[in-house]
PDB file of C-alpha atoms in Angstrom:
ATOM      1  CA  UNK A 232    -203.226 100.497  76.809  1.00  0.00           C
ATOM      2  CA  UNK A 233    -205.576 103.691  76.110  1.00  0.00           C
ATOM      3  CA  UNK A 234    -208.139 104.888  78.263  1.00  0.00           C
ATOM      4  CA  UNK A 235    -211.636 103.589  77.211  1.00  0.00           C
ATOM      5  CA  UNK A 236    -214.759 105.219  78.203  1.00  0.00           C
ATOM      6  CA  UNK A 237    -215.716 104.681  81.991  1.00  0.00           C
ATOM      7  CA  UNK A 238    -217.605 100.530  82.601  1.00  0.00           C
ATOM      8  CA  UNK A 239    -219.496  99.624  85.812  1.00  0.00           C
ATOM      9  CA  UNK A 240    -216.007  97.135  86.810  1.00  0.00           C
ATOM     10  CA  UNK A 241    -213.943 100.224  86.524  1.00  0.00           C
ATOM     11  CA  UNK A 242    -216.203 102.909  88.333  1.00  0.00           C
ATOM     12  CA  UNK A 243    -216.481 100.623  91.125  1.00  0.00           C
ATOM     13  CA  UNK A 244    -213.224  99.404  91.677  1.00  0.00           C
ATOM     14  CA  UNK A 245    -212.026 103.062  91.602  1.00  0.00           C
ATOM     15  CA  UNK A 246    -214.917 104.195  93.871  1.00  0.00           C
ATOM     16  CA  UNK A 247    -213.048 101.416  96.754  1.00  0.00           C
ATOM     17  CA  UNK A 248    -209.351 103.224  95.667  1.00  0.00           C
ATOM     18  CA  UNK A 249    -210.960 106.691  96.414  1.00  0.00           C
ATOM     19  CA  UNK A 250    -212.709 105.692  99.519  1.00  0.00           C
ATOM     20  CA  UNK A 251    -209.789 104.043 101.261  1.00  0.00           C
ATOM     21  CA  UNK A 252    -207.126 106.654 100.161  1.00  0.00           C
ATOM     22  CA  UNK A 253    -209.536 109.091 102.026  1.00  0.00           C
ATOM     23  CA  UNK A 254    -209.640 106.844 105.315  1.00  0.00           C
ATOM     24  CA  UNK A 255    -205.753 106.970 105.007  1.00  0.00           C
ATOM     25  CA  UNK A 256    -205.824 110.545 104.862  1.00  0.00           C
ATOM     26  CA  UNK A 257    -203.798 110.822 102.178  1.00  0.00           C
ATOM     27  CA  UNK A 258    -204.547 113.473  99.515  1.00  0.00           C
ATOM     28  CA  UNK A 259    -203.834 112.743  95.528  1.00  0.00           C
ATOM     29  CA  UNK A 260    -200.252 114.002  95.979  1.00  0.00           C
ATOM     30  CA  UNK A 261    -199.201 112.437  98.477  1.00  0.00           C
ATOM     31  CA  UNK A 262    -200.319 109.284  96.953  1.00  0.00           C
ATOM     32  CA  UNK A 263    -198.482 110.407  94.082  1.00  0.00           C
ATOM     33  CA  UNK A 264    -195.021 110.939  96.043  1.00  0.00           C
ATOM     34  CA  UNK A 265    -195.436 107.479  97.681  1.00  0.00           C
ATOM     35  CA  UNK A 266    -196.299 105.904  94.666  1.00  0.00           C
ATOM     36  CA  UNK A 267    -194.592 107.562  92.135  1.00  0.00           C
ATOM     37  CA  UNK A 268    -198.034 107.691  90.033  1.00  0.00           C
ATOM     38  CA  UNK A 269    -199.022 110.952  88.441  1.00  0.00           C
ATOM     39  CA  UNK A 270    -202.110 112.762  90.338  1.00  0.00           C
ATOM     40  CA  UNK A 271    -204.012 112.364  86.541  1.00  0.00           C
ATOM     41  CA  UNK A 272    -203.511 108.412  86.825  1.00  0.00           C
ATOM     42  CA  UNK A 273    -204.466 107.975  90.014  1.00  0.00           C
ATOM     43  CA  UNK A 274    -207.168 110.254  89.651  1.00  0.00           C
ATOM     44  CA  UNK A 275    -208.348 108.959  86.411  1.00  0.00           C
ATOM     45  CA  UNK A 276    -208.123 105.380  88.278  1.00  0.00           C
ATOM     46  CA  UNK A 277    -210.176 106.358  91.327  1.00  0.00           C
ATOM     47  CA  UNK A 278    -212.842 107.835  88.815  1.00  0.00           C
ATOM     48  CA  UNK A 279    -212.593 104.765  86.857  1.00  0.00           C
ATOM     49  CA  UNK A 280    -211.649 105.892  83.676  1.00  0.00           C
ATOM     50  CA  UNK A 281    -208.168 104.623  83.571  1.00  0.00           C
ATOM     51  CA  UNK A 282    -207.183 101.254  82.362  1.00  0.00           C
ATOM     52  CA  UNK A 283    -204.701  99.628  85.342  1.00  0.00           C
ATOM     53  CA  UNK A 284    -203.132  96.292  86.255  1.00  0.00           C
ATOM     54  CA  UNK A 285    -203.484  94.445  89.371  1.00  0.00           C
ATOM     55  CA  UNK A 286    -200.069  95.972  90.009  1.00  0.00           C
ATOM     56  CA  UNK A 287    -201.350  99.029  90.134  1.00  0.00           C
ATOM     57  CA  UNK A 288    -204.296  98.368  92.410  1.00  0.00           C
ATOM     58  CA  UNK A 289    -201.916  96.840  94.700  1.00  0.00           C
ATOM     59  CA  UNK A 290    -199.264  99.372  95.081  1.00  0.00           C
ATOM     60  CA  UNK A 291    -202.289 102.534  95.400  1.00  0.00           C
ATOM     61  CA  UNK A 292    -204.019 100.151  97.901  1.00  0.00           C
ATOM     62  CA  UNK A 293    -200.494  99.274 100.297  1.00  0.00           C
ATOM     63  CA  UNK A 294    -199.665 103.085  99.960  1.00  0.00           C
ATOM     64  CA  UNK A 295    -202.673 103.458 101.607  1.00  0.00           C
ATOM     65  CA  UNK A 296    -202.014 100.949 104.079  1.00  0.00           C
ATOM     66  CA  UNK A 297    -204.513  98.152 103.408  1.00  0.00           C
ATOM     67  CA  UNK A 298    -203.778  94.728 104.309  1.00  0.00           C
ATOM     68  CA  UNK A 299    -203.334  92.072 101.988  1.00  0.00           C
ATOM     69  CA  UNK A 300    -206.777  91.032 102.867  1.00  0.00           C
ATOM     70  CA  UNK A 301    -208.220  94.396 102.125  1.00  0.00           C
ATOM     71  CA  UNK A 302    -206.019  94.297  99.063  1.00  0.00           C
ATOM     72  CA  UNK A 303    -207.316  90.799  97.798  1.00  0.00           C
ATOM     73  CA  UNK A 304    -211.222  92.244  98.270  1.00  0.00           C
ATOM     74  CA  UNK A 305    -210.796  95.209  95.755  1.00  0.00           C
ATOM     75  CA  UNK A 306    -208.717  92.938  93.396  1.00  0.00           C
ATOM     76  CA  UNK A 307    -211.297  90.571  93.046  1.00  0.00           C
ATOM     77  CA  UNK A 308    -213.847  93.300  92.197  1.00  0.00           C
ATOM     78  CA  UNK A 309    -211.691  93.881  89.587  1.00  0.00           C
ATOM     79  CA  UNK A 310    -211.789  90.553  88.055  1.00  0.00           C
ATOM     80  CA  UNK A 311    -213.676  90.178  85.065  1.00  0.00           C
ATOM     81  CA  UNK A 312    -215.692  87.364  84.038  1.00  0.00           C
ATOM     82  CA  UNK A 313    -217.981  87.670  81.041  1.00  0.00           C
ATOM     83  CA  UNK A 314    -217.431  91.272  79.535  1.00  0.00           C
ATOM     84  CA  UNK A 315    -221.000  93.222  79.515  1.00  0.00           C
ATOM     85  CA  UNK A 316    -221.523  91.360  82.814  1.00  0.00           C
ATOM     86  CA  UNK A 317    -220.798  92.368  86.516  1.00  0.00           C
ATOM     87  CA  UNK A 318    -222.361  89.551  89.362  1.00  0.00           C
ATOM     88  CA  UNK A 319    -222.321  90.370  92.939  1.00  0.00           C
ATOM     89  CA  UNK A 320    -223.939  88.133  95.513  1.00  0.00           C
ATOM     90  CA  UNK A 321    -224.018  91.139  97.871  1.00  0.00           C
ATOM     91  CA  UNK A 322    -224.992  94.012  95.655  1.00  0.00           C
ATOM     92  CA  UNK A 323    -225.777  97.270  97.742  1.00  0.00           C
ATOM     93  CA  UNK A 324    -222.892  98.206  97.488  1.00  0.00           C
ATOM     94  CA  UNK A 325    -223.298  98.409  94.138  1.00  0.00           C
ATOM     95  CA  UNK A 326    -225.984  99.533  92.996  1.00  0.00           C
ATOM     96  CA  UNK A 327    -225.933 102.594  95.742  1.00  0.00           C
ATOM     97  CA  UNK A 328    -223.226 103.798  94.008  1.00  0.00           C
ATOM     98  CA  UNK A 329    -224.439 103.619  90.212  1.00  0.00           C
ATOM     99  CA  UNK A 330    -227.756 105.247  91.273  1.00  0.00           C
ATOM    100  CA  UNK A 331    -226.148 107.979  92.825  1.00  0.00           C
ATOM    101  CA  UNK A 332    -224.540 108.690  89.061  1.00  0.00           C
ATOM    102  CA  UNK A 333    -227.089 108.018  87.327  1.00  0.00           C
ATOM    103  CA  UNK A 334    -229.192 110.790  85.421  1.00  0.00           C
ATOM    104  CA  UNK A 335    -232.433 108.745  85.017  1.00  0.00           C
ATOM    105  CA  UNK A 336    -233.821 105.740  86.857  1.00  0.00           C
ATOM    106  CA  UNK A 337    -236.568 103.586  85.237  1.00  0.00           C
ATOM    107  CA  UNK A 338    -237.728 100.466  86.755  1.00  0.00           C
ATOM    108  CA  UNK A 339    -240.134  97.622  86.315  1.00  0.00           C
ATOM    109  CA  UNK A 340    -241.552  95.911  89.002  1.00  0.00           C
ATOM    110  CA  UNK A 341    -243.660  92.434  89.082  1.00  0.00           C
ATOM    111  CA  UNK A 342    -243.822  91.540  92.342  1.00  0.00           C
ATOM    112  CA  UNK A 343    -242.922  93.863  95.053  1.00  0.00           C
ATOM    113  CA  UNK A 344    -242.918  97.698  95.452  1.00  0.00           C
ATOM    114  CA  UNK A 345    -239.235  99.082  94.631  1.00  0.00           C
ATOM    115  CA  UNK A 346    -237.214  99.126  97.793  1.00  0.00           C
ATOM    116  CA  UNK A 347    -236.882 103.050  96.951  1.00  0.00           C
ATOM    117  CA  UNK A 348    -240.688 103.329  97.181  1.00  0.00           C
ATOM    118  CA  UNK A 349    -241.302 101.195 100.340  1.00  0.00           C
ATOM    119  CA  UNK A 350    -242.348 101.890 103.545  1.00  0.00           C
ATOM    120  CA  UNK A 351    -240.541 101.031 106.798  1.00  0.00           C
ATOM    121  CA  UNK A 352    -243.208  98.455 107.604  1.00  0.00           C
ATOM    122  CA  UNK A 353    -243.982  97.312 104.284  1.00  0.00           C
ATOM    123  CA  UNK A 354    -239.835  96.755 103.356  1.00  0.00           C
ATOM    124  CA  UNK A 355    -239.530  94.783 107.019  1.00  0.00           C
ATOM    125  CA  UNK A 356    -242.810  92.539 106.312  1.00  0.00           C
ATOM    126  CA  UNK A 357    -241.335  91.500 103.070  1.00  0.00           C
ATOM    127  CA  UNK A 358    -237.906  90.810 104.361  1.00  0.00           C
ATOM    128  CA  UNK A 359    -239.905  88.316 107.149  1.00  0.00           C
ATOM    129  CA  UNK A 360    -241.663  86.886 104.286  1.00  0.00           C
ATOM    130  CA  UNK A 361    -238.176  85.358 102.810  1.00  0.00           C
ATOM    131  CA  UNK A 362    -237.366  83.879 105.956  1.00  0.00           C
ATOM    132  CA  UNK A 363    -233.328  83.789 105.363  1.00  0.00           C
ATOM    133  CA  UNK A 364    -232.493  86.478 108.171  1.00  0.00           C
ATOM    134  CA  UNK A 365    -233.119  87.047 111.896  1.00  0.00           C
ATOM    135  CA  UNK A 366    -234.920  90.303 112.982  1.00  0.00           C
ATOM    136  CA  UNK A 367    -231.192  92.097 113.794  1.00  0.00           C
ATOM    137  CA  UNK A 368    -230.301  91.521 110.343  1.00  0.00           C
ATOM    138  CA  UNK A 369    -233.699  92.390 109.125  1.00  0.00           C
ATOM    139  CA  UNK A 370    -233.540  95.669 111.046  1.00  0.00           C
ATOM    140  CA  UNK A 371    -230.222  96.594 110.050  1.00  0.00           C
ATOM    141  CA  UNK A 372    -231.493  95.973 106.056  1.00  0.00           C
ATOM    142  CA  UNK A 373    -234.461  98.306 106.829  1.00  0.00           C
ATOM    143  CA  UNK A 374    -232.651 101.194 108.170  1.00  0.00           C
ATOM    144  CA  UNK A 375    -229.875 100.615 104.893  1.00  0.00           C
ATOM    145  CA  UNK A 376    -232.999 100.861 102.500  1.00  0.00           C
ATOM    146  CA  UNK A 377    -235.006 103.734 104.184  1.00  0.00           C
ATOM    147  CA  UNK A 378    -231.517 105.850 104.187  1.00  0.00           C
ATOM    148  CA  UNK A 379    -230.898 104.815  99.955  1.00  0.00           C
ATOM    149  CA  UNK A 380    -234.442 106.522  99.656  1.00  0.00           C
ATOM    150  CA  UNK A 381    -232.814 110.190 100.655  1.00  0.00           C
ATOM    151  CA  UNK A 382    -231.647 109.688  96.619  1.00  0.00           C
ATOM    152  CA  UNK A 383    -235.147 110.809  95.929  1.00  0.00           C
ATOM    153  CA  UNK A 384    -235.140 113.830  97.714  1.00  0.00           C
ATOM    154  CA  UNK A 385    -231.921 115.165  97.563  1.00  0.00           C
ATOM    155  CA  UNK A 386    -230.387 118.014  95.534  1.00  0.00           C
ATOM    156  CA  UNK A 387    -230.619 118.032  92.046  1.00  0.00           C
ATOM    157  CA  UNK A 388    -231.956 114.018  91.904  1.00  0.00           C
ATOM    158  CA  UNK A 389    -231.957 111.562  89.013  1.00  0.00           C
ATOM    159  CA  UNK A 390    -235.358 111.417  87.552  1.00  0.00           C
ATOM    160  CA  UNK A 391    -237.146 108.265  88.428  1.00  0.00           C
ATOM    161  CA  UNK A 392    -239.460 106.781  86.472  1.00  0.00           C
ATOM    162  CA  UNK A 393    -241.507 103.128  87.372  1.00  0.00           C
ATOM    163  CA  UNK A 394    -243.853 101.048  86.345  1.00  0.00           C
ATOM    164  CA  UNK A 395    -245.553  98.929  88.741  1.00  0.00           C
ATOM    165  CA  UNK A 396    -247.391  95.847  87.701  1.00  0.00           C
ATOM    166  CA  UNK A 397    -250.891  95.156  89.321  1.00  0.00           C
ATOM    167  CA  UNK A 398    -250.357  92.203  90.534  1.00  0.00           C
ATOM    168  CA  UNK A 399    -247.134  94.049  92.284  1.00  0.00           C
ATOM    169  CA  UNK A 400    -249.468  96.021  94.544  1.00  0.00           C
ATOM    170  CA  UNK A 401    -252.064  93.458  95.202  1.00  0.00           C
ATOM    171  CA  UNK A 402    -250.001  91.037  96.971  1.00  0.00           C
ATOM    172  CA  UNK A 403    -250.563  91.260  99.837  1.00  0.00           C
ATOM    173  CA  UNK A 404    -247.730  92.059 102.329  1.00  0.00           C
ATOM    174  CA  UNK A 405    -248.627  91.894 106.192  1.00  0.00           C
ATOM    175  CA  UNK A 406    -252.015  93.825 107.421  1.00  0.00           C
ATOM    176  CA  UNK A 407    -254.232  95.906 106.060  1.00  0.00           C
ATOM    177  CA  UNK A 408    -252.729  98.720 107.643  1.00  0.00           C
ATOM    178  CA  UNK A 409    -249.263  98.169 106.076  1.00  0.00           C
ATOM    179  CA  UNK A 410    -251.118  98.041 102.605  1.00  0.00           C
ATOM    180  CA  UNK A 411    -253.242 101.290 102.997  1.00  0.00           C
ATOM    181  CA  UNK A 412    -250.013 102.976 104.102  1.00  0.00           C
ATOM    182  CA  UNK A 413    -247.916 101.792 101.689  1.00  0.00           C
ATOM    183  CA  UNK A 414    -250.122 102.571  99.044  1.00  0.00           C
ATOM    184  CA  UNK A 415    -251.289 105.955 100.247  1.00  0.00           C
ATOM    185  CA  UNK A 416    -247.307 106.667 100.438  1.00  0.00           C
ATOM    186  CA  UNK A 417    -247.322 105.733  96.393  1.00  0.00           C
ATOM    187  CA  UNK A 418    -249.721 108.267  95.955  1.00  0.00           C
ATOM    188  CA  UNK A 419    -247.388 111.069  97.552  1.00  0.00           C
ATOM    189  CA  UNK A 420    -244.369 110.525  96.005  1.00  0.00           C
ATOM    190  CA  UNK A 421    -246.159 110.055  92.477  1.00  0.00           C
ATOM    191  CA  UNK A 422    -246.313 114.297  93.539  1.00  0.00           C
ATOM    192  CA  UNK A 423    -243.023 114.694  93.049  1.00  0.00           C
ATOM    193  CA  UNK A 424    -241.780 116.125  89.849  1.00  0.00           C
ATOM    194  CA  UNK A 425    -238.740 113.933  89.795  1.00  0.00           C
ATOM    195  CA  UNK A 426    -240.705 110.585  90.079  1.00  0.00           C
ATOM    196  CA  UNK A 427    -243.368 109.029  87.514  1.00  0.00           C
ATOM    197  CA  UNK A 428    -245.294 106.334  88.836  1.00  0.00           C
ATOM    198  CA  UNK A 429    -247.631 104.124  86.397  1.00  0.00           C
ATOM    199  CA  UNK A 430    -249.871 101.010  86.872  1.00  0.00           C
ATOM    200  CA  UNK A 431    -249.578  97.822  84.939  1.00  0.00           C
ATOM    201  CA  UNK A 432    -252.895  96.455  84.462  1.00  0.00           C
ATOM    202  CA  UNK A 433    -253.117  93.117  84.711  1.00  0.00           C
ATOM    203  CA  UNK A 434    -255.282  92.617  81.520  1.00  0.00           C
ATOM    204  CA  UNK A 435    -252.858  95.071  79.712  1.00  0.00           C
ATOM    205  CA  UNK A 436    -251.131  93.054  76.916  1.00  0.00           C
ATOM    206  CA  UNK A 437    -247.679  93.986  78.107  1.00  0.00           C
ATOM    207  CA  UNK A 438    -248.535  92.170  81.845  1.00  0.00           C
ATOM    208  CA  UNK A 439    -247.156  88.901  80.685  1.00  0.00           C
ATOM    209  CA  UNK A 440    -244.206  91.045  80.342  1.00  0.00           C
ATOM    210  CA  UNK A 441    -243.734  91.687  83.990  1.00  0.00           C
ATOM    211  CA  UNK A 442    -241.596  88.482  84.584  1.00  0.00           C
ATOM    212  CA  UNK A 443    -238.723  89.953  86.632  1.00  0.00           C
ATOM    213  CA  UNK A 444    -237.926  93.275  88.573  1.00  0.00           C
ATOM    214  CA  UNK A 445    -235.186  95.684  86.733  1.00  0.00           C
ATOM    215  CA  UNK A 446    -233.787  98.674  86.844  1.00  0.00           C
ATOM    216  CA  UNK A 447    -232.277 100.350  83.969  1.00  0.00           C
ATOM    217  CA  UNK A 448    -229.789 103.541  84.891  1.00  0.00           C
ATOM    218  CA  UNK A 449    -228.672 106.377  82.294  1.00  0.00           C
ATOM    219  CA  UNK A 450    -225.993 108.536  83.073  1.00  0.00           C
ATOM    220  CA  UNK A 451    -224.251 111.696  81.348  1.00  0.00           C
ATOM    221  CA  UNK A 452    -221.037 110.587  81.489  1.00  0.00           C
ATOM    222  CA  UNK A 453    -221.179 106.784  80.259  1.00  0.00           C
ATOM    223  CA  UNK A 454    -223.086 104.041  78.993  1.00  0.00           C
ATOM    224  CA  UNK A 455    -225.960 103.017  80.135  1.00  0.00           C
ATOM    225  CA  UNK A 456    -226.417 100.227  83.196  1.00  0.00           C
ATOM    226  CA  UNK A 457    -228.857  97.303  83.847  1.00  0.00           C
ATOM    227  CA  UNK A 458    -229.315  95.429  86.687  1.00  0.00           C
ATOM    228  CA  UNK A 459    -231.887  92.811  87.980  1.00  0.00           C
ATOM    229  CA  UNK A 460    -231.869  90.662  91.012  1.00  0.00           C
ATOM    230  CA  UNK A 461    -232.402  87.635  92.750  1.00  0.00           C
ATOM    231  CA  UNK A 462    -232.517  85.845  96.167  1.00  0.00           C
ATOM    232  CA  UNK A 463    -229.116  85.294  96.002  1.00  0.00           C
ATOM    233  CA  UNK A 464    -227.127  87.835  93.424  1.00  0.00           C
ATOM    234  CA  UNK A 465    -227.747  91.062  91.938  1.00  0.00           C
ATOM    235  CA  UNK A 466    -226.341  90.952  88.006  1.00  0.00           C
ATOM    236  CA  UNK A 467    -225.341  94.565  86.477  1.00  0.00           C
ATOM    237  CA  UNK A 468    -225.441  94.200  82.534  1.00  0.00           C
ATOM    238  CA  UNK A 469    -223.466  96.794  79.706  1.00  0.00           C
ATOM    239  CA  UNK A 470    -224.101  94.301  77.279  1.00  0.00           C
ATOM    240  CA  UNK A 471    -225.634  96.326  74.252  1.00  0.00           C
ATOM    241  CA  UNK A 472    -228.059  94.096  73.137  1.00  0.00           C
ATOM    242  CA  UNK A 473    -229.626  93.382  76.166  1.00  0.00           C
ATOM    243  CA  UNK A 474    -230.007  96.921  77.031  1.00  0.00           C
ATOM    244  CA  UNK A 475    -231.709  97.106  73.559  1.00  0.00           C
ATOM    245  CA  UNK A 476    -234.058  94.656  74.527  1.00  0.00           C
ATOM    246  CA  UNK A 477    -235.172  96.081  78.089  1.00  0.00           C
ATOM    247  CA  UNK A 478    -235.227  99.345  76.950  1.00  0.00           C
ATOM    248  CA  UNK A 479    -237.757  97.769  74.313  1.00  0.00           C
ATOM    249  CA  UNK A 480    -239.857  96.248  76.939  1.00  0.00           C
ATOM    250  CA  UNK A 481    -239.735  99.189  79.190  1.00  0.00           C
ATOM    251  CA  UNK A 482    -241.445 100.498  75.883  1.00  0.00           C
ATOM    252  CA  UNK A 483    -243.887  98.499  76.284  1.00  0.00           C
ATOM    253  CA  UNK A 484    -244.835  98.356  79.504  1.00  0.00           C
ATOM    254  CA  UNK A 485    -244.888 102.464  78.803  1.00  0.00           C
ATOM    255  CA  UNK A 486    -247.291 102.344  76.067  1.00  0.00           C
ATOM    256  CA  UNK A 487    -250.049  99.855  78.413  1.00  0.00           C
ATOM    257  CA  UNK A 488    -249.736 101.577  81.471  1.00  0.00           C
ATOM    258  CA  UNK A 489    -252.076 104.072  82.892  1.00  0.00           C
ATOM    259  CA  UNK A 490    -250.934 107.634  82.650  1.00  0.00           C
ATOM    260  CA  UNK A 491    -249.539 109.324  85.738  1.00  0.00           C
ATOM    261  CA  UNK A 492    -253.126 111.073  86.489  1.00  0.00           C
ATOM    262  CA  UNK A 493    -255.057 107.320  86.397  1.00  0.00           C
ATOM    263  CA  UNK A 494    -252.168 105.853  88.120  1.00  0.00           C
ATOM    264  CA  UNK A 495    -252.706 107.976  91.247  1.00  0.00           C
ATOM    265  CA  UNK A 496    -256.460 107.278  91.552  1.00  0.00           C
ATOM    266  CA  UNK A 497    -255.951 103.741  91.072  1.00  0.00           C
ATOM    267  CA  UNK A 498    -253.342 103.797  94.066  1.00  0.00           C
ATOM    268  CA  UNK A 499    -256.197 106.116  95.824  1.00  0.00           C
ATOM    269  CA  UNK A 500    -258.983 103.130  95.057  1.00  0.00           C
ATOM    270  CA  UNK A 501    -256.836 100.197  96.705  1.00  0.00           C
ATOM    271  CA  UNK A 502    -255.427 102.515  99.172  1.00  0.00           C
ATOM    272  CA  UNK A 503    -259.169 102.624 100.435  1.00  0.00           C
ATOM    273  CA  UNK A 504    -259.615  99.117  99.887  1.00  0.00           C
ATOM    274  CA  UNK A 505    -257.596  98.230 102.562  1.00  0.00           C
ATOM    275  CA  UNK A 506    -258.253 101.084 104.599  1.00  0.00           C
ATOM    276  CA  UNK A 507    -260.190  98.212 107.128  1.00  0.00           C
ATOM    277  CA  UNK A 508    -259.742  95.764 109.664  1.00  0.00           C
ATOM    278  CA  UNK A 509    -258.071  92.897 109.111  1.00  0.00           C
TER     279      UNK A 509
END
């Protein structure tokens, strides 16, 4: 079968082949004399641009000495479902490794601050808030979301841009002092030149619009990516039309919001708001 351009199954499938042929220590040829492959296949599969059979998966994945439990975990990764549609109950993975591609970042968000925008406090207080994990859990998910922020400031970053729906940043999460900081940290990354950070109004037309947090990711080499989540699985979508459709919304939401400039004195205003007692 030919080679079709790179999907979101494919790239992470082959990001798992790369990653464990590098624990093994094992360079592309010497994959390639164990496994009689060509370096081009298995490097085509490892970027996942190559088509390949479970077969194949299999025999990279023993070469590198996985065990059949290892080998069962990328193979079901592999597994489509619904074409244009990639579930994953635990999604981190994920979606850390599509942003990291990814050329430009825009996201919508309706009820909580972006976990790439959040503040150590602010990300643990609304991790308490769902109630589903104890505080050694909850600290471990911190830490994992504070490091996914370095994407921001790193080298050569994607451009970010998101939209951030009133009612997002009035809800209330813990004290007044995790408010006023989380807002006040808004205000300095809006500074960047990378990130663009705008303000929903609530009266704005498009506010009925904020419904649901996603994320939609562009990248140079391939299609482009959406995903949305939810307490319990994180959906990536390739599905043409429905990328038609948020990208239309996103549209929307762009043409109501505040500009960057009134965006960063209304974060200023409630930043002082809650710059009190509790």
């Amino acid at each position: 079968m030919a080679d079709r351009i790179s999907d979101a199954r494919r790239r992470e499938v082959g990001d798992q082949l790369r990653k464990r042929r590098v624990v093994a220590d094992l360079t592309l040829a010497q994959l390639s004399d164990r496994t009689g492959f060509s370096v081009t296949k298995i490097s085509r599969m490892e970027s996942g641009l190559a088509t390949y059979s479970e077969v194949d998966i299999t025999i990279h994945l023993a070469h590198c000495r996985q065990s059949s439990n290892e080998i069962a975990e990328v193979l079901y990764l592999g597994r489509e479902t619904e074409k244009g549609y990639l579930v994953r109950r635990d999604s981190l993975r994920t979606l850390v490794l599509h942003e990291n591609t990814a050329r430009t970042i825009t996201t919508a968000s309706p009820v909580l601050v972006p976990g790439l925008l959040q503040t150590e406090d602010y990300a643990r207080t609304s991790m308490q808030v769902l109630g589903n994990r104890d505080e050694a859990q909850i600290a471990a998910r911190v830490q994992v979301r504070l490091e996914r922020q370095s994407l921001l400031y790193r080298w050569n970053p994607p451009k970010f841009t998101f939209y951030l729906c009133e009612g997002a940043l009035r809800s209330k999460m813990g004290s007044n002092r995790v408010m006023n900081e989380q807002l006040l940290h808004l205000g300095f990354v809006a500074e960047r030149a990378n990130i663009t950070i705008r303000v929903v109004p609530s009266t704005a037309s498009s506010g009925a619009l904020c419904v649901s947090q996603l994320t939609l990711m562009s990248f140079a080499a391939h299609g482009s990516l959406l995903y949305t989540d939810t307490l319990v699985a994180g959906l990536f979508v390739e599905n043409r039309e429905d990328i038609a459709t948020s990208r239309a919304l996103l549209g929307r939401l762009a043409q109501d919001a505040l500009d960057e400039r009134q965006s960063r004195e209304f974060l200023a205003r409630l930043a002082s708001e809650y710059d009190q007692p509790d």
